[in-house]
Short mmCIF file of C-alpha atoms and ligand atoms in Angstrom, two decimals:
data_model
loop_
_atom_site.label_atom_id
_atom_site.label_comp_id
_atom_site.label_asym_id
_atom_site.label_seq_id
_atom_site.Cartn_x
_atom_site.Cartn_y
_atom_site.Cartn_z
CA UNK A 24 33.21 114.60 95.10
CA UNK A 25 32.61 117.60 92.95
CA UNK A 26 30.01 118.90 95.41
CA UNK A 27 32.73 120.14 97.91
CA UNK A 28 33.11 123.98 97.62
CA UNK A 29 36.15 124.69 95.61
CA UNK A 30 39.17 125.93 98.38
CA UNK A 31 41.39 127.14 95.82
CA UNK A 32 39.56 129.93 95.20
CA UNK A 33 40.02 131.46 91.82
CA UNK A 34 40.48 134.47 93.13
CA UNK A 35 43.42 133.72 95.18
CA UNK A 36 45.49 133.59 92.39
CA UNK A 37 46.66 137.85 92.99
CA UNK A 38 47.09 136.87 96.55
CA UNK A 39 49.49 133.89 95.49
CA UNK A 40 50.81 136.44 93.20
CA UNK A 41 51.58 139.44 95.59
CA UNK A 42 52.14 137.42 98.85
CA UNK A 43 54.47 134.69 97.10
CA UNK A 44 55.38 136.19 93.61
CA UNK A 45 53.97 132.76 92.05
CA UNK A 46 50.68 131.40 91.79
CA UNK A 47 49.42 127.04 90.97
CA UNK A 48 48.86 126.81 87.23
CA UNK A 49 45.76 124.76 86.43
CA UNK A 50 47.19 121.35 86.81
CA UNK A 51 48.71 122.52 90.24
CA UNK A 52 45.28 124.08 90.93
CA UNK A 53 43.20 121.09 90.67
CA UNK A 54 45.55 118.60 92.24
CA UNK A 55 45.40 120.96 95.42
CA UNK A 56 41.35 120.90 95.05
CA UNK A 57 41.57 117.12 94.93
CA UNK A 58 44.07 117.11 98.05
CA UNK A 59 41.13 118.96 99.55
CA UNK A 60 38.33 116.26 98.62
CA UNK A 61 40.57 113.46 99.80
CA UNK A 62 41.27 114.99 102.94
CA UNK A 63 37.90 115.65 104.07
CA UNK A 64 37.29 112.40 102.77
CA UNK A 65 39.84 111.19 105.11
CA UNK A 66 38.88 113.22 108.17
CA UNK A 67 35.54 111.09 108.27
CA UNK A 68 37.73 108.00 109.33
CA UNK A 69 40.64 109.68 110.87
CA UNK A 70 41.76 112.70 112.79
CA UNK A 71 43.63 114.40 110.11
CA UNK A 72 42.93 117.98 110.41
CA UNK A 73 40.33 120.74 112.31
CA UNK A 74 41.13 122.98 109.39
CA UNK A 75 37.97 122.20 106.62
CA UNK A 76 37.13 125.35 105.79
CA UNK A 77 37.80 126.50 102.50
CA UNK A 78 39.41 129.75 103.53
CA UNK A 79 41.44 128.20 106.53
CA UNK A 80 42.26 125.74 104.20
CA UNK A 81 43.65 127.77 101.21
CA UNK A 82 45.23 129.76 103.98
CA UNK A 83 46.46 127.70 107.12
CA UNK A 84 47.68 124.53 104.67
CA UNK A 85 48.61 125.57 101.28
CA UNK A 86 49.40 129.17 101.50
CA UNK A 87 51.08 128.50 105.46
CA UNK A 88 52.87 125.55 103.52
CA UNK A 89 54.54 127.04 100.76
CA UNK A 90 55.02 130.59 102.31
CA UNK A 91 58.04 128.66 103.97
CA UNK A 92 59.80 128.09 100.63
CA UNK A 93 59.24 131.22 99.42
CA UNK A 94 61.06 133.01 101.51
CA UNK A 95 63.24 135.84 100.80
CA UNK A 96 65.89 133.09 99.80
CA UNK A 97 63.34 131.55 97.79
CA UNK A 98 66.01 131.36 94.65
CA UNK A 99 68.21 129.35 96.94
CA UNK A 100 65.76 127.07 97.99
CA UNK A 101 62.65 126.81 95.23
CA UNK A 102 64.96 127.13 92.25
CA UNK A 103 67.30 124.19 93.78
CA UNK A 104 66.27 120.21 93.06
CA UNK A 105 66.98 117.23 95.48
CA UNK A 106 66.05 115.35 98.62
CA UNK A 107 63.17 117.05 101.29
CA UNK A 108 61.84 115.40 104.24
CA UNK A 109 58.58 116.56 105.83
CA UNK A 110 58.89 115.23 109.38
CA UNK A 111 55.52 114.92 111.57
CA UNK A 112 53.94 115.33 108.38
CA UNK A 113 50.26 114.55 109.81
CA UNK A 114 48.21 115.02 106.81
CA UNK A 115 50.69 116.25 104.92
CA UNK A 116 51.76 119.32 105.35
CA UNK A 117 54.04 120.97 104.52
CA UNK A 118 55.15 118.33 102.55
CA UNK A 119 52.30 117.39 99.75
CA UNK A 120 52.12 121.01 98.68
CA UNK A 121 55.73 121.51 98.20
CA UNK A 122 55.63 118.16 96.36
CA UNK A 123 52.85 120.20 94.01
CA UNK A 124 54.66 122.80 93.95
CA UNK A 125 58.45 122.12 93.04
CA UNK A 126 58.30 118.64 91.28
CA UNK A 127 61.92 119.14 91.06
CA UNK A 128 61.97 118.15 94.51
CA UNK A 129 61.15 114.46 95.84
CA UNK A 130 59.64 114.94 98.95
CA UNK A 131 59.52 112.13 102.01
CA UNK A 132 56.29 112.12 104.23
CA UNK A 133 57.63 111.18 107.25
CA UNK A 134 55.18 110.22 110.49
CA UNK A 135 54.61 107.57 113.26
CA UNK A 136 51.57 107.10 112.98
CA UNK A 137 50.76 104.04 110.52
CA UNK A 138 47.51 104.97 109.79
CA UNK A 139 48.43 108.38 108.60
CA UNK A 140 50.83 107.17 106.41
CA UNK A 141 48.48 104.88 105.26
CA UNK A 142 46.22 107.85 104.29
CA UNK A 143 48.69 109.62 102.52
CA UNK A 144 50.22 106.63 100.40
CA UNK A 145 46.37 106.37 99.42
CA UNK A 146 46.46 110.44 98.86
CA UNK A 147 49.52 110.76 96.89
CA UNK A 148 48.65 107.34 94.68
CA UNK A 149 45.33 109.12 93.85
CA UNK A 150 46.29 112.76 92.89
CA UNK A 151 49.18 111.15 90.33
CA UNK A 152 52.31 112.29 92.56
CA UNK A 153 55.82 110.74 91.48
CA UNK A 154 57.86 112.58 93.73
CA UNK A 155 56.74 111.77 96.68
CA UNK A 156 57.21 108.65 99.01
CA UNK A 157 56.21 107.88 102.73
CA UNK A 158 58.26 106.71 105.58
CA UNK A 159 56.41 105.00 108.73
CA UNK A 160 58.97 105.68 111.99
CA UNK A 161 60.21 107.99 114.69
CA UNK A 162 62.40 110.75 113.95
CA UNK A 163 64.79 109.76 116.48
CA UNK A 164 65.04 106.18 115.08
CA UNK A 165 64.98 107.24 110.72
CA UNK A 166 67.76 110.02 111.49
CA UNK A 167 70.04 107.09 112.85
CA UNK A 168 69.28 104.98 109.54
CA UNK A 169 72.18 104.85 107.05
CA UNK A 170 69.80 105.21 104.27
CA UNK A 171 68.42 108.74 106.07
CA UNK A 172 70.79 110.15 107.74
CA UNK A 173 72.83 112.92 105.77
CA UNK A 174 70.43 112.28 103.06
CA UNK A 175 68.47 115.14 102.24
CA UNK A 176 68.82 119.21 101.27
CA UNK A 177 65.89 120.50 102.97
CA UNK A 178 63.78 119.33 105.98
CA UNK A 179 60.56 121.08 106.81
CA UNK A 180 58.64 120.29 110.34
CA UNK A 181 55.53 122.18 111.38
CA UNK A 182 53.71 121.87 114.80
CA UNK A 183 55.72 118.67 115.96
CA UNK A 184 57.55 120.00 118.81
CA UNK A 185 59.76 122.82 120.60
CA UNK A 186 62.44 124.72 117.86
CA UNK A 187 65.43 122.32 120.15
CA UNK A 188 63.35 119.12 119.83
CA UNK A 189 63.16 120.27 116.03
CA UNK A 190 66.13 120.80 115.47
CA UNK A 191 67.40 117.54 116.81
CA UNK A 192 65.04 115.96 114.30
CA UNK A 193 65.85 117.60 111.62
CA UNK A 194 69.93 118.02 111.49
CA UNK A 195 71.14 114.67 111.52
CA UNK A 196 68.98 114.09 108.32
CA UNK A 197 70.15 116.98 106.41
CA UNK A 198 73.19 116.58 103.99
CA UNK A 199 76.32 118.89 105.21
CA UNK A 200 74.88 122.43 103.78
CA UNK A 201 71.43 121.46 103.93
CA UNK A 202 68.65 123.79 105.38
CA UNK A 203 65.92 123.19 107.97
CA UNK A 204 63.10 124.91 107.77
CA UNK A 205 60.85 125.12 111.01
CA UNK A 206 57.51 126.40 110.76
CA UNK A 207 56.62 128.52 113.59
CA UNK A 208 53.48 130.55 115.24
CA UNK A 209 55.15 133.14 117.74
CA UNK A 210 58.85 133.43 118.34
CA UNK A 211 60.07 134.57 121.59
CA UNK A 212 63.36 135.22 122.77
CA UNK A 213 62.84 132.65 125.05
CA UNK A 214 62.94 130.17 122.39
CA UNK A 215 65.77 131.73 120.63
CA UNK A 216 67.88 131.22 124.03
CA UNK A 217 66.95 127.31 124.15
CA UNK A 218 67.75 126.93 120.58
CA UNK A 219 71.28 128.50 120.19
CA UNK A 220 73.05 125.81 122.82
CA UNK A 221 71.14 122.91 120.90
CA UNK A 222 72.13 124.02 117.44
CA UNK A 223 75.94 124.54 118.39
CA UNK A 224 75.90 120.50 119.46
CA UNK A 225 73.85 119.41 116.49
CA UNK A 226 76.20 121.13 113.84
CA UNK A 227 73.71 124.05 112.79
CA UNK A 228 73.11 127.62 112.79
CA UNK A 229 70.54 129.63 112.26
CA UNK A 230 70.90 131.52 108.78
CA UNK A 231 68.10 133.20 108.98
CA UNK A 232 64.65 133.97 110.92
CA UNK A 233 61.51 135.54 108.75
CA UNK A 234 58.34 137.13 110.46
CA UNK A 235 55.21 137.36 108.15
CA UNK A 236 51.52 137.86 108.35
CA UNK A 237 49.13 135.33 106.50
CA UNK A 238 46.86 136.70 104.28
CA UNK A 239 43.40 136.49 105.37
CA UNK A 240 43.09 135.88 108.88
CA UNK A 241 46.22 138.35 109.51
CA UNK A 242 47.97 136.53 111.97
CA UNK A 243 51.53 136.14 112.73
CA UNK A 244 53.76 133.46 111.77
CA UNK A 245 58.04 133.20 112.00
CA UNK A 246 59.95 130.42 110.01
CA UNK A 247 63.56 129.80 111.16
CA UNK A 248 65.78 128.63 108.43
CA UNK A 249 68.67 126.81 110.23
CA UNK A 250 71.93 125.66 108.28
CA UNK A 251 74.12 122.31 109.02
CA UNK A 252 77.54 123.73 108.58
CA UNK A 253 78.95 120.91 110.21
CA UNK A 254 78.42 117.58 111.17
CA UNK A 255 76.26 116.01 113.47
CA UNK A 256 78.03 113.89 116.22
CA UNK A 257 76.58 110.31 116.33
CA UNK A 258 74.79 110.90 119.31
CA UNK A 259 72.37 112.43 118.12
CA UNK A 260 69.46 112.32 117.60
CA UNK A 261 68.96 110.07 121.13
CA UNK A 262 66.62 107.14 121.84
CA UNK A 263 62.91 107.93 121.15
CA UNK A 264 61.21 110.41 123.58
CA UNK A 265 64.54 111.35 125.24
CA UNK A 266 64.49 114.68 122.80
CA UNK A 267 61.06 115.73 123.74
CA UNK A 268 61.86 114.75 127.71
CA UNK A 269 65.12 116.05 127.84
CA UNK A 270 65.49 118.86 125.38
CA UNK A 271 69.06 119.75 124.53
N1 LIG B 308 52.83 118.61 110.52
C1 LIG B 308 51.20 118.74 109.83
C2 LIG B 308 51.02 120.06 109.77
O1 LIG B 308 51.46 121.15 110.37
O2 LIG B 308 49.71 119.86 109.70
C3 LIG B 308 51.07 117.71 111.43
C4 LIG B 308 51.40 118.15 112.92
S1 LIG B 308 50.99 117.04 113.98
C5 LIG B 308 50.13 118.54 115.18
C6 LIG B 308 52.17 116.78 114.42
C7 LIG B 308 52.36 115.20 113.80
O3 LIG B 308 53.71 115.03 114.02
C8 LIG B 308 51.72 113.94 114.51
O4 LIG B 308 51.33 113.50 112.89
C9 LIG B 308 52.25 112.86 114.74
O5 LIG B 308 52.39 111.56 114.57
C10 LIG B 308 54.16 113.35 114.09
N2 LIG B 308 55.14 113.45 115.69
C11 LIG B 308 55.22 113.30 116.52
N3 LIG B 308 56.49 113.39 117.37
C12 LIG B 308 57.02 112.46 116.12
C13 LIG B 308 58.45 111.97 115.81
N4 LIG B 308 59.29 111.99 116.71
N5 LIG B 308 58.89 110.82 114.79
C14 LIG B 308 57.91 111.00 113.36
N6 LIG B 308 56.67 111.78 113.79
C15 LIG B 308 56.05 113.04 114.71
#
């Protein structure tokens, strides 16, 4: 696989440092490279991602995944340890870069598609990541399982559904006091208005919203930080498909 161009581009060390105040060590750099190669190889069999050029992979998969956790409250998130869950992880984003960068977190990669989970099992085994496990299933079901409900310190969710649906997937999985990070593109007042009543029902609040510009393409992105401040009523998440069909 060594013929594939290096995506992590050593010159990006400064960009990591300037934008996140962090940069991968040589072992983490090697793991990011291996991850890129495994995803390119997996893409030949599975439709994993359209983001395949080295620069785009670096920015949209690696940097973007980590930007969410290096928030202005980074010490409160990155410095903690515990259980994280990546809901609708797809090819492993943002969960795998976070597991590589923060071995203090145990990261569960959840996806409804069995083939993607099989790919992720193979990938995390190849990478030798001991702080990652996988779950095949729908967030609506997993959120009602006693082993997963109220079990996580951190829930990550990127490119899965509209914000109130993401909140219904994520909040039941969090311990009280836990944090959900919703990775968004644009953030509109309309989305804000629809999220608020959902959060009231689910026991969450918006702790902060951060807008940022990506370092290569200059795209605007947002991260929403939702804190679970009260228990989520037993009826949530609702049955499979209902959150998306009838958002709260
Ligand atoms: N989070 C990844 C990323 O940002 O690159 C993947 C995003 S992909 C567009 C959405 C993924 O969410 C798909 O892999 C899909 O199978 C999964 N998904 C959608 N709804 C889900 C649900 N209710 N429970 C679990 N996984 C779900």
